[in-house]
CSV table of C-alpha atoms in Angstrom, one decimal:
chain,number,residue,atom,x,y,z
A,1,UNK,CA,71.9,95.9,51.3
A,2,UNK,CA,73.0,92.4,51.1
A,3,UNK,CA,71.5,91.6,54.7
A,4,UNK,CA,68.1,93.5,53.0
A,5,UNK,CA,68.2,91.4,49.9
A,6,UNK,CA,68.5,88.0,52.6
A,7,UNK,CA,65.5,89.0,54.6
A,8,UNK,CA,63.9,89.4,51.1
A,9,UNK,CA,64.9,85.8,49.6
A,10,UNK,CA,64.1,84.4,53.3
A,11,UNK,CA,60.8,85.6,53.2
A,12,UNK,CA,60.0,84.5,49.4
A,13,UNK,CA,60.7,80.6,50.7
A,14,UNK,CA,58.7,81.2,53.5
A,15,UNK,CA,55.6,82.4,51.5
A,16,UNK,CA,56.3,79.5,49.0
A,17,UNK,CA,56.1,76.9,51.7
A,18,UNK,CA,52.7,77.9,53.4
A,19,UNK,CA,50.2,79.7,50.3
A,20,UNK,CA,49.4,76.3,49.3
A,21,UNK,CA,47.9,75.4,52.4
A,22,UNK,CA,46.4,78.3,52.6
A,23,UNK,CA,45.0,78.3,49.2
A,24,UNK,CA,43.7,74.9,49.9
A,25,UNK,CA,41.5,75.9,52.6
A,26,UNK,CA,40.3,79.1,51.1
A,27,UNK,CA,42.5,81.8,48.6
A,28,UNK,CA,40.0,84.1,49.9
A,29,UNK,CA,41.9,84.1,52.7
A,30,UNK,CA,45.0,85.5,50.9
A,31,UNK,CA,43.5,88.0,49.0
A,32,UNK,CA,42.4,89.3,52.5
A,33,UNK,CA,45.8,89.0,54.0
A,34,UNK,CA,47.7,90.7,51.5
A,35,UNK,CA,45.4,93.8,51.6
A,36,UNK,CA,46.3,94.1,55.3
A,37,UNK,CA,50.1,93.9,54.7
A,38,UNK,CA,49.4,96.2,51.7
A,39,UNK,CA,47.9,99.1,53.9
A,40,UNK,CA,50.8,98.5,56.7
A,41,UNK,CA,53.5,99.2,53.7
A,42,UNK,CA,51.8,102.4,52.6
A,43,UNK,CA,51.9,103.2,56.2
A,44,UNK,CA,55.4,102.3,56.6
A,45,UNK,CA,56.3,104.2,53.7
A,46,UNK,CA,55.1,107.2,55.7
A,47,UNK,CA,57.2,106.7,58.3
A,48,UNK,CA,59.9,106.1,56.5
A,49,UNK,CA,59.7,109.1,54.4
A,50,UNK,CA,59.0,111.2,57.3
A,51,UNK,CA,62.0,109.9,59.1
A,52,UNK,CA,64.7,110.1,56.5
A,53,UNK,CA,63.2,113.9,56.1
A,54,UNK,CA,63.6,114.4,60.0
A,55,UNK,CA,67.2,112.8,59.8
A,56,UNK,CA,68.0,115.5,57.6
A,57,UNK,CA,67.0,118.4,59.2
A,58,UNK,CA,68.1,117.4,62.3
A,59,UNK,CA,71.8,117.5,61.1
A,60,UNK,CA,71.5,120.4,59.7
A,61,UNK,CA,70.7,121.6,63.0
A,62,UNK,CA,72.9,119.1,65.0
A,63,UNK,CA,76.2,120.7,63.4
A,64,UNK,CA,75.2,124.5,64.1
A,65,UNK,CA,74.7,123.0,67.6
A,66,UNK,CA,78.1,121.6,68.4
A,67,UNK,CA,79.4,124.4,66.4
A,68,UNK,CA,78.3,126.3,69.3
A,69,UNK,CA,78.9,124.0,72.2
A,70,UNK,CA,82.7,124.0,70.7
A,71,UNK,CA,82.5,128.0,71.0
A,72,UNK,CA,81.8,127.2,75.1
A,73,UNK,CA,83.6,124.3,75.6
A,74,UNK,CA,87.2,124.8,73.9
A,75,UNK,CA,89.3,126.1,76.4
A,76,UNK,CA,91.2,128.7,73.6
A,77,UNK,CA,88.0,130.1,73.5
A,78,UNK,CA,87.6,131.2,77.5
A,79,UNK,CA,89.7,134.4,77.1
A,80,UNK,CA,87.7,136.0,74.3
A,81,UNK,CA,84.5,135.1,75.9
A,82,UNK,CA,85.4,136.1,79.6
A,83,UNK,CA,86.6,139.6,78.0
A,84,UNK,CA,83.6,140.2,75.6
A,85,UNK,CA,80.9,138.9,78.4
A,86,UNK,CA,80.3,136.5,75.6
A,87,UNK,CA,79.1,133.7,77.4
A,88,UNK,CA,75.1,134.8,78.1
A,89,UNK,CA,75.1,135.0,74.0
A,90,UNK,CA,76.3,131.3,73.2
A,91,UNK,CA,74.2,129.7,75.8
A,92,UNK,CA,71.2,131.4,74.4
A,93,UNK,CA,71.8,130.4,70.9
A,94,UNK,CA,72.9,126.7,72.4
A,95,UNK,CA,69.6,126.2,74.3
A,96,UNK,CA,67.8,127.5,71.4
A,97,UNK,CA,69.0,125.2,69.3
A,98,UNK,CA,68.7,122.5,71.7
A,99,UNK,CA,65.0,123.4,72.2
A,100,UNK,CA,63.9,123.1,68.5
A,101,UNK,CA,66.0,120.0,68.3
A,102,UNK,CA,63.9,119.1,71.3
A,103,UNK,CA,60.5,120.2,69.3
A,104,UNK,CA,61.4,118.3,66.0
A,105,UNK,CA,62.2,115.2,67.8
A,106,UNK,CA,59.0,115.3,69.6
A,107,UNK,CA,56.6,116.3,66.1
A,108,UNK,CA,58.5,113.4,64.6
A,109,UNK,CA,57.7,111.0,67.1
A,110,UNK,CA,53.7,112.0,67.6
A,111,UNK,CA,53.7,111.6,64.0
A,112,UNK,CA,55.2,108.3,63.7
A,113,UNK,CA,53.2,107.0,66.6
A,114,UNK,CA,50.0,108.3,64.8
A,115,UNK,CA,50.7,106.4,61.8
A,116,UNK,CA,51.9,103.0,63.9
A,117,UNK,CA,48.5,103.1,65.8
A,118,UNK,CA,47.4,102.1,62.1
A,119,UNK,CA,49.6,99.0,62.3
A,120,UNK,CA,48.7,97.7,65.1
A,121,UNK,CA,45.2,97.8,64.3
A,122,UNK,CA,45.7,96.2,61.0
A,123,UNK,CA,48.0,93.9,62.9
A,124,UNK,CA,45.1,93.1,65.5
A,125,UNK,CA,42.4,92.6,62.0
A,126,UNK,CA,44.2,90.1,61.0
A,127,UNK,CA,44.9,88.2,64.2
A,128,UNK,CA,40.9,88.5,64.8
A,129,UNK,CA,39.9,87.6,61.0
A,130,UNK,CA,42.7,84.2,61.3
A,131,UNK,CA,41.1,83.2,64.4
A,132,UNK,CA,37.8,83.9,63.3
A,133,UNK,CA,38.0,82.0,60.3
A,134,UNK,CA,39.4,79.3,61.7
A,135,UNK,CA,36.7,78.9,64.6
A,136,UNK,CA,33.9,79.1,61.4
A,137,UNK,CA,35.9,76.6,59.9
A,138,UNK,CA,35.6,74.1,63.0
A,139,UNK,CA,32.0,74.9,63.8
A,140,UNK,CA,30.2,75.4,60.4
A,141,UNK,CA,32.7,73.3,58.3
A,142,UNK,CA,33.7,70.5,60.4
A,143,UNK,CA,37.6,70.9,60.3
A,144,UNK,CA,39.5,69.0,61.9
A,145,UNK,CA,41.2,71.1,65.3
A,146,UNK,CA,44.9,69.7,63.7
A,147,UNK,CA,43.9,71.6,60.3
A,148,UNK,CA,42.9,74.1,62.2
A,149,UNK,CA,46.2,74.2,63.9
A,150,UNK,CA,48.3,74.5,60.9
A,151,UNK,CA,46.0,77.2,59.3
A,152,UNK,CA,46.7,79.0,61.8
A,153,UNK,CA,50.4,79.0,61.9
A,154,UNK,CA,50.2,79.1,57.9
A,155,UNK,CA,48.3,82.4,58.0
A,156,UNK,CA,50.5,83.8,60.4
A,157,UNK,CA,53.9,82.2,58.5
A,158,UNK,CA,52.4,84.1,55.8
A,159,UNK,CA,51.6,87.4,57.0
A,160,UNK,CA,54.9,87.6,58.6
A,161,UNK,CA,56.7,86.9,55.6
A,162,UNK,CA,54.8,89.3,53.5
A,163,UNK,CA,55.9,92.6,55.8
A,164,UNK,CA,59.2,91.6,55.9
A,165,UNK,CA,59.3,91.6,52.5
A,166,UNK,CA,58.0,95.0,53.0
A,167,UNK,CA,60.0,96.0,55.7
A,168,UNK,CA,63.1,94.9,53.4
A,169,UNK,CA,62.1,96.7,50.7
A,170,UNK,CA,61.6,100.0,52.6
A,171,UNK,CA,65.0,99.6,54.3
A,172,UNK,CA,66.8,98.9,50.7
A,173,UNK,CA,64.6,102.6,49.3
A,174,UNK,CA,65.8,104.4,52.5
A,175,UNK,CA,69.4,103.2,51.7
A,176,UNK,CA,68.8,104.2,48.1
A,177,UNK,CA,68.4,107.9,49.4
A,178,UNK,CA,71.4,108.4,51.3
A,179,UNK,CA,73.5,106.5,48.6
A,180,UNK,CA,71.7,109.4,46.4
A,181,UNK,CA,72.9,112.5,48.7
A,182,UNK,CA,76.9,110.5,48.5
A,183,UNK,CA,76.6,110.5,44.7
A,184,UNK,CA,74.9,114.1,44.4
A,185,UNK,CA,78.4,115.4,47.0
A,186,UNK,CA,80.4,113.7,44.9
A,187,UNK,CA,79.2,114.9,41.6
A,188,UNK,CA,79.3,118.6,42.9
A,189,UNK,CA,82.1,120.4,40.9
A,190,UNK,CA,85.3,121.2,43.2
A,191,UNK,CA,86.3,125.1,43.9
A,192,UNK,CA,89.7,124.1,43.1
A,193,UNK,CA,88.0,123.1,39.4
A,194,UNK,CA,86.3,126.0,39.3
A,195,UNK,CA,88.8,128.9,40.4
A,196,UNK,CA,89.6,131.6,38.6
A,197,UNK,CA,93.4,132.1,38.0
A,198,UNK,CA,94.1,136.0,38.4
A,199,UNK,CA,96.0,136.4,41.9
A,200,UNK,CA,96.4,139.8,43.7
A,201,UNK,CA,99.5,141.9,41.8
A,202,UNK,CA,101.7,143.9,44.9
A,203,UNK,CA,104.2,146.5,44.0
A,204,UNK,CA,106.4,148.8,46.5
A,205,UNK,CA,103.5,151.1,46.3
A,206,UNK,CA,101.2,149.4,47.1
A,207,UNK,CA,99.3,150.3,50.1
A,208,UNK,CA,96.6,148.5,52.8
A,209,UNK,CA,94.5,150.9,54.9
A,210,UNK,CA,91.6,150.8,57.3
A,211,UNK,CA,89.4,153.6,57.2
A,212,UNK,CA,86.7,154.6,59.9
A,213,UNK,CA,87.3,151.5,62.1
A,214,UNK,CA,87.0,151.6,65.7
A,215,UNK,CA,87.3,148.9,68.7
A,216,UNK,CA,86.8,149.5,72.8
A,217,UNK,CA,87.0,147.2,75.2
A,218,UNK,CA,83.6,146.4,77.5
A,219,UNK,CA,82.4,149.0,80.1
A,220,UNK,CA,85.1,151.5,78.4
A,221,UNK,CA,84.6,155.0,76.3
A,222,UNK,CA,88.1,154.9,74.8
């Protein structure tokens, strides 16, 4: 958080330092720019969202899958699954898992990839537009190639400090969720809280029994 809210301050002085001469040349210009860096934070936002969503369902996943690859790999486990035959049954539910893992990972990523194929063309807009103005400027409006110069490095100044304010502001709502899922765990009421307080009563009498159970070992009818 406090590294976010630095990037955030950083990039405030930078916009400071550079709209004027911007704005002196034509606000037009800014109006222009900030609708660029506007459409790459709604993208952004996407991604974001669809990330933190993908996070989450892939450790849901990602614990039942070492569950099982603790099942095949802790050795007090090898006697039980060489007598049962067990081991065909873990690795099918291991690989399955690793397969939709495998599937998820690869949705997420298309998706993401869709959506940054929208910032970088926005990026490239406003390359072309800076430039483009610029060269109008020179031809059509006799400005000077130093002006021209620090325009240039003013627009991109600018532009780069609005999408890290962007980007900083994403990362701090992105924090803000898993902080969230911390404070909804720790809100949950304990069992212990919750327990009843009757306990199982035992007399001389008392009796346990199994009825109707049965147990053979593998390839055996007894």
């Amino acid at each position: 958080m406090l590294n976010n809210l630095i990037r955030l301050l950083r990039a405030l002085i930078g916009i400071v330092s550079v709209v004027s001469i911007i704005a002196y040349l034509n606000p037009i210009v800014i109006l222009i720019l900030v609708l660029i860096v506007a459409i790459n934070y709604v993208v952004n936002q996407k991604i974001s969202k669809v990330i933190y969503k993908h996070g989450v369902d892939r450790s849901m996943k990602s614990h039942v899958l070492w569950s099982e690859f603790g099942n095949l790999s802790d050795p007090s486990f090898g006697k039980e699954i060489r007598l049962f035959s067990l081991q065909d049954f873990f690795l099918k539910r291991y690989i399955s898992i690793g397969r939709e893992l495998d599937d998820m990972e690869f949705s997420k990523n298309k998706y993401v990839a869709k959506l940054q194929s929208i910032t970088s063309i926005t990026s490239f807009m406003q390359q072309a537009f800076l430039y483009l103005f610029a060269i109008w400027e020179v031809l059509f409006r006799e400005l000077a190639i130093g002006s021209m110069t620090i325009f240039m490095s003013a627009g991109d100044q600018f532009a780069s400090s609005l999408n890290e304010i962007s980007k900083a502001y994403l990362d701090i709502s992105s924090y803000c969720l898993h902080v969230k899922e911390i404070r909804d765990f720790r809100s949950m009421p304990s069992m212990k809280e919750n327990g009843g307080t009757k306990v199982p009563f035992f007399s001389q009498d008392s009796v346990i029994e199994f009825r109707n159970v049965s147990f053979k070992y593998p390839g055996c009818e007894n």
